[in-house]
Short mmCIF file of C-alpha atoms in Angstrom, two decimals:
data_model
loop_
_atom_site.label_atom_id
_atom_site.label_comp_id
_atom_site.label_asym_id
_atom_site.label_seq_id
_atom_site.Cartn_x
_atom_site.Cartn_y
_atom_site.Cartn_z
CA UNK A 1 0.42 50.23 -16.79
CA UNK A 2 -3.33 49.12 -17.38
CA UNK A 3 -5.27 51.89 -16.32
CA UNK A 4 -8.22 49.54 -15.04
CA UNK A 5 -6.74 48.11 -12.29
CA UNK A 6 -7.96 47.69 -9.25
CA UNK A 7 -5.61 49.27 -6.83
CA UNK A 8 -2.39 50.31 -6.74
CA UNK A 9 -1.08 47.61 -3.95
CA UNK A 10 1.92 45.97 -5.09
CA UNK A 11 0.59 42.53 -4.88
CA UNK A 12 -2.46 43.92 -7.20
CA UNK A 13 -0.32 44.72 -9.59
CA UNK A 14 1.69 42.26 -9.77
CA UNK A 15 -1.41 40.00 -10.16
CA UNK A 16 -2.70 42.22 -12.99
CA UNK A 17 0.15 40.87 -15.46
CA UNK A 18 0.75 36.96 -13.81
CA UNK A 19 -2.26 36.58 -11.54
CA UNK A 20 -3.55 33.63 -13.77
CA UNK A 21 -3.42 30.06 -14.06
CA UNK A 22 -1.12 30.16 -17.11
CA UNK A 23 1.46 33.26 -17.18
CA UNK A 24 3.95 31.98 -14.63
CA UNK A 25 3.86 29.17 -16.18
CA UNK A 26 4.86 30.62 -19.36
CA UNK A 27 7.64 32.15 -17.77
CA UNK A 28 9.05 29.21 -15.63
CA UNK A 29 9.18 27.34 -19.20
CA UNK A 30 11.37 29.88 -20.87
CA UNK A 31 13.87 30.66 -17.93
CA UNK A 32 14.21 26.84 -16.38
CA UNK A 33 13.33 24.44 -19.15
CA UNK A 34 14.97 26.63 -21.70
CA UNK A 35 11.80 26.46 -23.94
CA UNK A 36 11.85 30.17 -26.49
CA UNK A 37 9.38 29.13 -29.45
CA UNK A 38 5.71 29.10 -29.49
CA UNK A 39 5.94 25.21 -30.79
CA UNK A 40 8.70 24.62 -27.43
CA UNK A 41 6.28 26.24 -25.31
CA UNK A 42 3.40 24.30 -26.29
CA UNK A 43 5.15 21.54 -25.39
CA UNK A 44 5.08 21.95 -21.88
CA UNK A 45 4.02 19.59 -19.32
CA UNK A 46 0.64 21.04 -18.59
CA UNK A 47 0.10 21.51 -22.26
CA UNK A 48 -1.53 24.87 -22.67
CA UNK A 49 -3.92 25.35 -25.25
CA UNK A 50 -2.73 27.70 -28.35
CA UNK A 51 -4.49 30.08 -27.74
CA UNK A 52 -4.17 30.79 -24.38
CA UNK A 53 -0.27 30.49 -25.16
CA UNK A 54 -0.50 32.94 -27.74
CA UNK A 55 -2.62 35.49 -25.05
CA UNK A 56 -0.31 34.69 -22.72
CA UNK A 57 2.42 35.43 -24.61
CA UNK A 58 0.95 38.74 -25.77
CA UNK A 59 0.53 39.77 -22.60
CA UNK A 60 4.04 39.33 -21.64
CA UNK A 61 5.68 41.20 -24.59
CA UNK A 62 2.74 44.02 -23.74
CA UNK A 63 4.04 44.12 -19.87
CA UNK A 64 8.16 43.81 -20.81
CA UNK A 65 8.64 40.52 -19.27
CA UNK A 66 8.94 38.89 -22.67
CA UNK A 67 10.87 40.45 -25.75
CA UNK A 68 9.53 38.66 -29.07
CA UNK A 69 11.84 38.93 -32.14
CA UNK A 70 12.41 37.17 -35.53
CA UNK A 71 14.79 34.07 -35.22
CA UNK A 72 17.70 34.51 -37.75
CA UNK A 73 17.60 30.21 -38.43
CA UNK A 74 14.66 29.94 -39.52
CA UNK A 75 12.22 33.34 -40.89
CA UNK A 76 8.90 32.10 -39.76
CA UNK A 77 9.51 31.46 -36.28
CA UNK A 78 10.31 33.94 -33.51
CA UNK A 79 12.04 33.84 -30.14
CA UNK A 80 10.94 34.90 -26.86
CA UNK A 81 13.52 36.29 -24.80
CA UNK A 82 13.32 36.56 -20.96
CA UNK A 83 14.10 40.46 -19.55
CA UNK A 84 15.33 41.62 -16.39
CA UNK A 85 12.38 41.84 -15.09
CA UNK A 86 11.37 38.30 -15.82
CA UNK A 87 14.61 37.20 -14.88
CA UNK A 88 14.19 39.14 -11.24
CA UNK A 89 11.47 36.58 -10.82
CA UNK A 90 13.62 33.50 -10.46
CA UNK A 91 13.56 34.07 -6.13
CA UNK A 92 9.86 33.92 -6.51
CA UNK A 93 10.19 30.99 -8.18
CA UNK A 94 12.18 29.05 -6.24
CA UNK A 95 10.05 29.97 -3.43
CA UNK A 96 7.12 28.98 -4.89
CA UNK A 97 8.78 25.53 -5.66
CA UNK A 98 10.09 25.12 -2.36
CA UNK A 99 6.37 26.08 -0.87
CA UNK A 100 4.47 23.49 -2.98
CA UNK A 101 7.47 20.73 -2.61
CA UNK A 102 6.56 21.07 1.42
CA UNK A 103 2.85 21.81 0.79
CA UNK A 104 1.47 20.02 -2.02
CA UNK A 105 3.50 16.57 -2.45
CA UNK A 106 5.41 17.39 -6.03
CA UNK A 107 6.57 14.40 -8.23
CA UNK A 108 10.27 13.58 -7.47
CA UNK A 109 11.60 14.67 -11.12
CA UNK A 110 10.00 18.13 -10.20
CA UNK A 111 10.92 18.25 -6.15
CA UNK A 112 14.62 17.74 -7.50
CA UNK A 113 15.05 20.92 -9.52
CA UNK A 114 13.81 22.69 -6.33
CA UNK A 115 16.23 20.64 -4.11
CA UNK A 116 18.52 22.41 -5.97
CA UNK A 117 17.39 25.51 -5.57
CA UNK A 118 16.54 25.69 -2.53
CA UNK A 119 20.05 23.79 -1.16
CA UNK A 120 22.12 26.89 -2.89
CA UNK A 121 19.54 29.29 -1.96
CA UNK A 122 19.56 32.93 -2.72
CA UNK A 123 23.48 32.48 -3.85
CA UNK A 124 22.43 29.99 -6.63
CA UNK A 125 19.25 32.08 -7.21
CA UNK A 126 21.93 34.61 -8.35
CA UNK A 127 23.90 32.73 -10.17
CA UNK A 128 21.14 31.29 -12.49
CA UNK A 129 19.73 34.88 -12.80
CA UNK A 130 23.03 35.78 -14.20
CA UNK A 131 23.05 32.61 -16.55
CA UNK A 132 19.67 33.82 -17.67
CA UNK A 133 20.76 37.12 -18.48
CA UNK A 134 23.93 35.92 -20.66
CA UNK A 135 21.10 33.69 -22.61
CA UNK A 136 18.74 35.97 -22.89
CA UNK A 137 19.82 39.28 -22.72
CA UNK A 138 23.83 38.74 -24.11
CA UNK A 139 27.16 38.45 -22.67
CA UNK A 140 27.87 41.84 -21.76
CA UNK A 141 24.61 41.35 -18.97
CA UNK A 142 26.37 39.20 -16.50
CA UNK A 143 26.69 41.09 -13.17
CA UNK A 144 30.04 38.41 -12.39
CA UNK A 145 31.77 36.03 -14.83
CA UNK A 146 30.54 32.51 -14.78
CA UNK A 147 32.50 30.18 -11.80
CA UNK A 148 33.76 26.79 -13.03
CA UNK A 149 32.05 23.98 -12.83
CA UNK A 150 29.00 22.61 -14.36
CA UNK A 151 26.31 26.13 -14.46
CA UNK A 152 23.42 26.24 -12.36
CA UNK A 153 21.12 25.35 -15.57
CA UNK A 154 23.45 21.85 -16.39
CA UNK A 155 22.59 21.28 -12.52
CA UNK A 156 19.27 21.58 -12.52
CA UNK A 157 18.51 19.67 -15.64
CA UNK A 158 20.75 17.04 -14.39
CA UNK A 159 19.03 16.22 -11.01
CA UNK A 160 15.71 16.34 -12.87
CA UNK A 161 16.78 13.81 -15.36
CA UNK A 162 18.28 11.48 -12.00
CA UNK A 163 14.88 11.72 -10.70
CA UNK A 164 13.00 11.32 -13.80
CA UNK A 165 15.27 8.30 -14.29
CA UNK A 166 14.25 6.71 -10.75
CA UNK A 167 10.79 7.42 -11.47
CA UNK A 168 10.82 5.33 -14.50
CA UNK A 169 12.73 2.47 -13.06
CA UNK A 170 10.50 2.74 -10.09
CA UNK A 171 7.22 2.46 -12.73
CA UNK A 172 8.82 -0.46 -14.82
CA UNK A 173 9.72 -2.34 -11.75
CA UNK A 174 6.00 -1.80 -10.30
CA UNK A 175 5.25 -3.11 -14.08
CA UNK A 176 7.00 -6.29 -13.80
CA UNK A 177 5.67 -7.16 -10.36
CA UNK A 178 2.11 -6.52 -11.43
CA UNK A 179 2.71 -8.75 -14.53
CA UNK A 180 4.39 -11.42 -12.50
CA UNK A 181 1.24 -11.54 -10.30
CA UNK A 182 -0.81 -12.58 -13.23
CA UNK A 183 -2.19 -15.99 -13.98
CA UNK A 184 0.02 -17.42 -17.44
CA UNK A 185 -3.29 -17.26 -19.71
CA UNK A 186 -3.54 -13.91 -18.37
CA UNK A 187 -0.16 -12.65 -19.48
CA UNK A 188 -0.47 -14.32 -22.88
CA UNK A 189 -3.39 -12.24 -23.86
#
């Protein structure tokens, strides 16, 4: 623990290792968009600057919510892994997705990944926490064997890529009624 915290109030705490703009976001990228290189992570739709990634990412390892170690494919790149307590966060998450979905008007590709969350709830919650911990953390770490069906990340992924999908049909169509608007020189330009 940092000895120059504040206080020793939960919620201070907890603020001392993701209290910032970035570090959640960090996290959300590894554990619901799959992303475990610095390159993947840089990637991400806010695009964090490199060296706030690499701080971030620091800071993670330091606190035990990452785990950084050498990726056996390639010998210059290593792979973040999430850890239990990382993974523990995924309630948190979905509440903070449900929260700004009712609060703060998300896009519709982003809204449906929390639609899903928040339709299966705390069940689901547990379910993907147990997903996470077969990815990240090996087989033997699932607290109950997978159920069949498609898992909880194939759902997710899936009813962002519907939305996305609509989004972009809903963009080209707004597209082709703007251009149809146009005088013809206008449109040959």
């Amino acid at each position: 623990m940092r000895r120059d915290t504040r206080s020793t109030c939960p919620v201070n705490l907890s603020l001392e290792i993701f209290g910032d703009r970035w570090t959640l976001l960090v996290l959300r990228d590894v554990a619901f968009l799959g992303a475990r290189h610095f390159r993947e992570l840089l990637a991400g739709p806010e695009r964090i600057s490199s060296n706030i990634l690499a701080d971030r990412l620091a800071v993670l390892v330091e606190h035990g919510m990452l785990t950084r170690s050498g990726d056996p494919s390639h010998r210059q790149k290593v792979v973040y892994s999430l850890t239990e307590r990382s993974i523990a966060l995924v309630p948190v998450f979905a509440q903070l997705g449900i929260w700004g979905v009712r609060h703060l008007g998300a896009g519709d590709e982003y809204a449906a990944r929390t639609g899903v969350l928040a339709s299966g709830g705390p069940a689901l919650w547990e379910e993907f926490m147990d997903e996470l911990r077969e990815t990240h953390l090996g087989p033997a770490a699932r607290l109950a064997p997978r159920g069949p069906g498609p898992s909880v990340g194939e759902r997710l992924d899936r009813a962002y890529l519907a939305a996305l999908a609509e989004v972009e049909a809903a963009e080209a169509a707004e597209a082709g009624r703007a251009e149809a608007g146009r005088e013809p020189a206008q449109r040959e330009a």
